[in-house]
PDB file of C-alpha atoms in Angstrom:
ATOM      1  CA  MET A 754      86.773 128.137  77.752  1.00 91.00           C
ATOM      2  CA  GLU A 755      89.394 126.419  78.609  1.00 86.00           C
ATOM      3  CA  GLN A 756      89.202 122.699  79.252  1.00 86.00           C
ATOM      4  CA  ARG A 757      88.657 121.803  82.141  1.00 86.00           C
ATOM      5  CA  ILE A 758      87.234 120.546  85.893  1.00 90.00           C
ATOM      6  CA  THR A 759      88.079 122.360  88.808  1.00 94.00           C
ATOM      7  CA  LEU A 760      85.267 121.078  91.157  1.00 96.00           C
ATOM      8  CA  VAL A 761      82.387 119.438  91.454  1.00 97.00           C
ATOM      9  CA  THR A 762      80.040 119.846  93.855  1.00 97.00           C
ATOM     10  CA  LEU A 763      76.914 117.326  95.750  1.00 96.00           C
ATOM     11  CA  GLY A 764      73.623 118.691  97.299  1.00 95.00           C
ATOM     12  CA  VAL A 765      73.237 116.419  99.367  1.00 95.00           C
ATOM     13  CA  SER A 766      70.044 116.688 102.188  1.00 94.00           C
ATOM     14  CA  ASP A 767      72.327 115.926 105.951  1.00 96.00           C
ATOM     15  CA  LEU A 768      76.393 117.189 105.611  1.00 97.00           C
ATOM     16  CA  ALA A 769      77.268 115.682 108.529  1.00 97.00           C
ATOM     17  CA  ARG A 770      75.755 111.292 106.894  1.00 97.00           C
ATOM     18  CA  SER A 771      77.954 113.064 103.507  1.00 97.00           C
ATOM     19  CA  LYS A 772      80.606 113.800 105.376  1.00 98.00           C
ATOM     20  CA  GLY A 773      81.118 110.669 107.799  1.00 98.00           C
ATOM     21  CA  PHE A 774      79.728 108.279 104.062  1.00 98.00           C
ATOM     22  CA  TYR A 775      83.164 109.466 102.009  1.00 98.00           C
ATOM     23  CA  GLU A 776      85.149 109.783 105.214  1.00 98.00           C
ATOM     24  CA  ALA A 777      84.442 106.166 105.763  1.00 97.00           C
ATOM     25  CA  LEU A 778      85.264 105.197 101.830  1.00 97.00           C
ATOM     26  CA  GLY A 779      88.619 107.116 103.438  1.00 96.00           C
ATOM     27  CA  TRP A 780      88.438 110.611 102.157  1.00 97.00           C
ATOM     28  CA  ARG A 781      89.795 113.347 103.550  1.00 97.00           C
ATOM     29  CA  GLY A 782      88.380 116.914 104.285  1.00 95.00           C
ATOM     30  CA  GLN A 783      88.072 120.147 105.254  1.00 97.00           C
ATOM     31  CA  GLU A 784      84.888 121.708 106.511  1.00 97.00           C
ATOM     32  CA  VAL A 785      84.528 125.218 106.230  1.00 96.00           C
ATOM     33  CA  GLU A 786      81.294 127.249 105.914  1.00 95.00           C
ATOM     34  CA  GLU A 787      78.808 124.202 106.692  1.00 95.00           C
ATOM     35  CA  THR A 788      81.098 123.310 103.099  1.00 97.00           C
ATOM     36  CA  VAL A 789      82.844 120.068 103.010  1.00 97.00           C
ATOM     37  CA  PHE A 790      86.378 119.900 100.391  1.00 98.00           C
ATOM     38  CA  PHE A 791      88.016 117.294  99.324  1.00 97.00           C
ATOM     39  CA  GLN A 792      91.150 117.050  97.185  1.00 95.00           C
ATOM     40  CA  ALA A 793      90.137 114.608  94.934  1.00 92.00           C
ATOM     41  CA  GLY A 794      93.375 114.796  92.454  1.00 87.00           C
ATOM     42  CA  GLY A 795      93.766 117.669  90.134  1.00 86.00           C
ATOM     43  CA  LEU A 796      90.198 118.629  91.119  1.00 91.00           C
ATOM     44  CA  ALA A 797      87.883 119.017  94.396  1.00 96.00           C
ATOM     45  CA  LEU A 798      84.940 117.734  95.292  1.00 97.00           C
ATOM     46  CA  VAL A 799      82.183 119.747  97.675  1.00 98.00           C
ATOM     47  CA  LEU A 800      79.443 119.329  99.993  1.00 98.00           C
ATOM     48  CA  TRP A 801      77.714 120.894 100.497  1.00 97.00           C
ATOM     49  CA  ASP A 802      73.236 121.767 101.110  1.00 96.00           C
ATOM     50  CA  ARG A 803      70.627 120.865  98.466  1.00 94.00           C
ATOM     51  CA  GLU A 804      68.882 123.449  98.676  1.00 94.00           C
ATOM     52  CA  LYS A 805      71.198 126.421  98.947  1.00 96.00           C
ATOM     53  CA  LEU A 806      73.486 124.832  95.749  1.00 96.00           C
ATOM     54  CA  ALA A 807      69.969 124.890  93.614  1.00 94.00           C
ATOM     55  CA  ARG A 808      69.643 128.716  95.220  1.00 94.00           C
ATOM     56  CA  ASP A 809      72.972 129.150  93.903  1.00 94.00           C
ATOM     57  CA  CYS A 810      72.610 128.548  90.952  1.00 94.00           C
ATOM     58  CA  GLY A 811      69.590 130.589  90.113  1.00 95.00           C
ATOM     59  CA  VAL A 812      67.390 127.545  90.148  1.00 92.00           C
ATOM     60  CA  GLU A 813      64.603 125.273  92.163  1.00 88.00           C
ATOM     61  CA  PRO A 814      65.912 122.669  93.756  1.00 83.00           C
ATOM     62  CA  GLY A 815      64.586 119.358  91.961  1.00 78.00           C
ATOM     63  CA  PRO A 816      63.850 115.409  94.391  1.00 75.00           C
ATOM     64  CA  VAL A 817      66.215 114.185  95.953  1.00 74.00           C
ATOM     65  CA  GLY A 818      67.046 110.336  95.153  1.00 70.00           C
ATOM     66  CA  GLY A 819      66.626 110.958  91.579  1.00 77.00           C
ATOM     67  CA  PHE A 820      68.780 110.399  88.615  1.00 83.00           C
ATOM     68  CA  GLY A 821      70.076 114.207  87.170  1.00 81.00           C
ATOM     69  CA  GLY A 822      71.843 112.476  84.447  1.00 85.00           C
ATOM     70  CA  ILE A 823      75.410 112.708  86.620  1.00 91.00           C
ATOM     71  CA  VAL A 824      77.283 109.590  87.041  1.00 95.00           C
ATOM     72  CA  LEU A 825      80.970 110.146  89.072  1.00 96.00           C
ATOM     73  CA  ALA A 826      83.553 108.189  87.509  1.00 95.00           C
ATOM     74  CA  HIS A 827      86.099 106.215  90.446  1.00 95.00           C
ATOM     75  CA  ASN A 828      88.837 104.187  88.230  1.00 95.00           C
ATOM     76  CA  VAL A 829      90.859 101.767  90.261  1.00 95.00           C
ATOM     77  CA  ARG A 830      93.228  99.428  89.497  1.00 94.00           C
ATOM     78  CA  SER A 831      92.214  96.427  89.584  1.00 95.00           C
ATOM     79  CA  GLU A 832      89.243  94.335  88.968  1.00 95.00           C
ATOM     80  CA  ALA A 833      89.563  92.998  93.088  1.00 96.00           C
ATOM     81  CA  GLU A 834      89.326  97.071  93.837  1.00 96.00           C
ATOM     82  CA  VAL A 835      86.295  97.024  92.643  1.00 97.00           C
ATOM     83  CA  ASP A 836      84.944  94.633  94.681  1.00 97.00           C
ATOM     84  CA  GLU A 837      86.877  95.968  97.729  1.00 97.00           C
ATOM     85  CA  LEU A 838      85.020  99.123  96.767  1.00 97.00           C
ATOM     86  CA  LEU A 839      81.499  97.961  96.121  1.00 98.00           C
ATOM     87  CA  ALA A 840      81.819  96.160 100.174  1.00 98.00           C
ATOM     88  CA  ALA A 841      82.791  99.442 101.912  1.00 98.00           C
ATOM     89  CA  VAL A 842      80.066 101.339  99.644  1.00 98.00           C
ATOM     90  CA  ARG A 843      77.713  99.318 101.139  1.00 98.00           C
ATOM     91  CA  ARG A 844      79.704  99.545 104.873  1.00 97.00           C
ATOM     92  CA  ALA A 845      78.990 102.995 105.063  1.00 98.00           C
ATOM     93  CA  GLY A 846      75.750 103.353 103.803  1.00 97.00           C
ATOM     94  CA  GLY A 847      76.290 103.946 100.170  1.00 97.00           C
ATOM     95  CA  THR A 848      73.928 101.867  97.901  1.00 97.00           C
ATOM     96  CA  VAL A 849      74.852  98.838  95.425  1.00 98.00           C
ATOM     97  CA  THR A 850      72.668  99.598  92.350  1.00 97.00           C
ATOM     98  CA  LYS A 851      75.297  97.105  89.721  1.00 97.00           C
ATOM     99  CA  PRO A 852      76.746  94.684  91.060  1.00 97.00           C
ATOM    100  CA  ALA A 853      80.230  94.319  89.426  1.00 97.00           C
ATOM    101  CA  ALA A 854      80.473  92.446  86.265  1.00 96.00           C
ATOM    102  CA  VAL A 855      82.552  92.733  82.759  1.00 96.00           C
ATOM    103  CA  ASN A 856      80.090  94.602  80.687  1.00 93.00           C
ATOM    104  CA  ALA A 857      79.857  94.022  76.681  1.00 92.00           C
ATOM    105  CA  ILE A 858      82.174  96.522  75.774  1.00 90.00           C
ATOM    106  CA  GLY A 859      85.080  93.991  78.471  1.00 93.00           C
ATOM    107  CA  PHE A 860      85.995  95.704  81.224  1.00 94.00           C
ATOM    108  CA  CYS A 861      84.492  95.379  84.989  1.00 96.00           C
ATOM    109  CA  SER A 862      82.263  97.989  86.149  1.00 96.00           C
ATOM    110  CA  SER A 863      79.552  98.384  88.961  1.00 97.00           C
ATOM    111  CA  ALA A 864      77.643 101.798  89.935  1.00 97.00           C
ATOM    112  CA  PHE A 865      76.714 102.913  93.355  1.00 97.00           C
ATOM    113  CA  THR A 866      75.147 105.598  95.252  1.00 96.00           C
ATOM    114  CA  ASP A 867      75.883 107.434  97.814  1.00 96.00           C
ATOM    115  CA  PRO A 868      72.744 108.628 100.808  1.00 95.00           C
ATOM    116  CA  ASP A 869      72.270 111.549  98.772  1.00 93.00           C
ATOM    117  CA  GLY A 870      71.557 109.250  95.736  1.00 93.00           C
ATOM    118  CA  HIS A 871      75.148 110.229  93.693  1.00 95.00           C
ATOM    119  CA  CYS A 872      75.422 108.044  91.086  1.00 96.00           C
ATOM    120  CA  TRP A 873      79.045 106.628  90.872  1.00 97.00           C
ATOM    121  CA  GLU A 874      80.194 104.729  88.726  1.00 97.00           C
ATOM    122  CA  VAL A 875      84.012 102.378  89.902  1.00 97.00           C
ATOM    123  CA  ALA A 876      85.363 100.721  87.381  1.00 96.00           C
ATOM    124  CA  HIS A 877      88.766  98.943  85.707  1.00 96.00           C
ATOM    125  CA  ASN A 878      89.197  99.179  82.934  1.00 94.00           C
ATOM    126  CA  PRO A 879      92.752  98.692  81.133  1.00 91.00           C
ATOM    127  CA  GLY A 880      92.115 100.852  78.437  1.00 90.00           C
ATOM    128  CA  PHE A 881      92.078 103.670  80.515  1.00 89.00           C
ATOM    129  CA  PRO A 882      95.422 103.917  82.548  1.00 87.00           C
ATOM    130  CA  LEU A 883      96.089 105.443  85.803  1.00 90.00           C
ATOM    131  CA  GLY A 884      99.447 107.641  86.861  1.00 89.00           C
ATOM    132  CA  ALA A 885     100.559 107.293  90.179  1.00 89.00           C
ATOM    133  CA  ASP A 886      99.176 110.548  91.057  1.00 87.00           C
ATOM    134  CA  GLY A 887      95.474 108.462  89.738  1.00 86.00           C
ATOM    135  CA  SER A 888      94.965 110.430  87.266  1.00 88.00           C
ATOM    136  CA  VAL A 889      93.467 108.899  83.578  1.00 87.00           C
ATOM    137  CA  THR A 890      94.633 109.245  80.309  1.00 82.00           C
ATOM    138  CA  LEU A 891      92.475 109.136  77.921  1.00 84.00           C
ATOM    139  CA  PRO A 892      93.537 106.331  74.889  1.00 85.00           C
ATOM    140  CA  ASP A 893      93.738 108.038  71.329  1.00 84.00           C
ATOM    141  CA  PHE A 894      89.711 105.951  69.570  1.00 85.00           C
ATOM    142  CA  GLY A 895      91.054 107.061  65.951  1.00 83.00           C
ATOM    143  CA  GLY A 896      88.195 109.122  65.343  1.00 76.00           C
ATOM    144  CA  PRO A 897      88.561 113.110  64.447  1.00 78.00           C
ATOM    145  CA  THR A 898      88.755 115.226  67.871  1.00 71.00           C
ATOM    146  CA  THR A 899      86.048 118.259  68.053  1.00 65.00           C
TER     147      THR A 899
END
């Protein structure tokens, strides 16, 4: 398997509400056959009905709103951008679950959930530089690669 992710699909309970939330944050997507596709740098974020997504994966849908063990991250170029994004999240109907603060390792991070409870981290981490296109470059952590 090549080391790459091409799509991240979020199961949502109300497609119109979720599409509206992400559009209120400035995202622009395309709706095709009850599915919304957003280009997000080198991958795509997809919104699809939660029940249909579970069936498509051959599993039973779990409870809505519980922590699913996955957090999406959005790094920004300054601490001020963290605060601006959290304000936009609140206006759009999301929930800030962790206010912006400098964490134990020294960078500004925060977290929010979208209307379906999907967790997002918003961070300004100067150690993870962003390219002009928003792509992140991981630093050399100095350890062996796996």
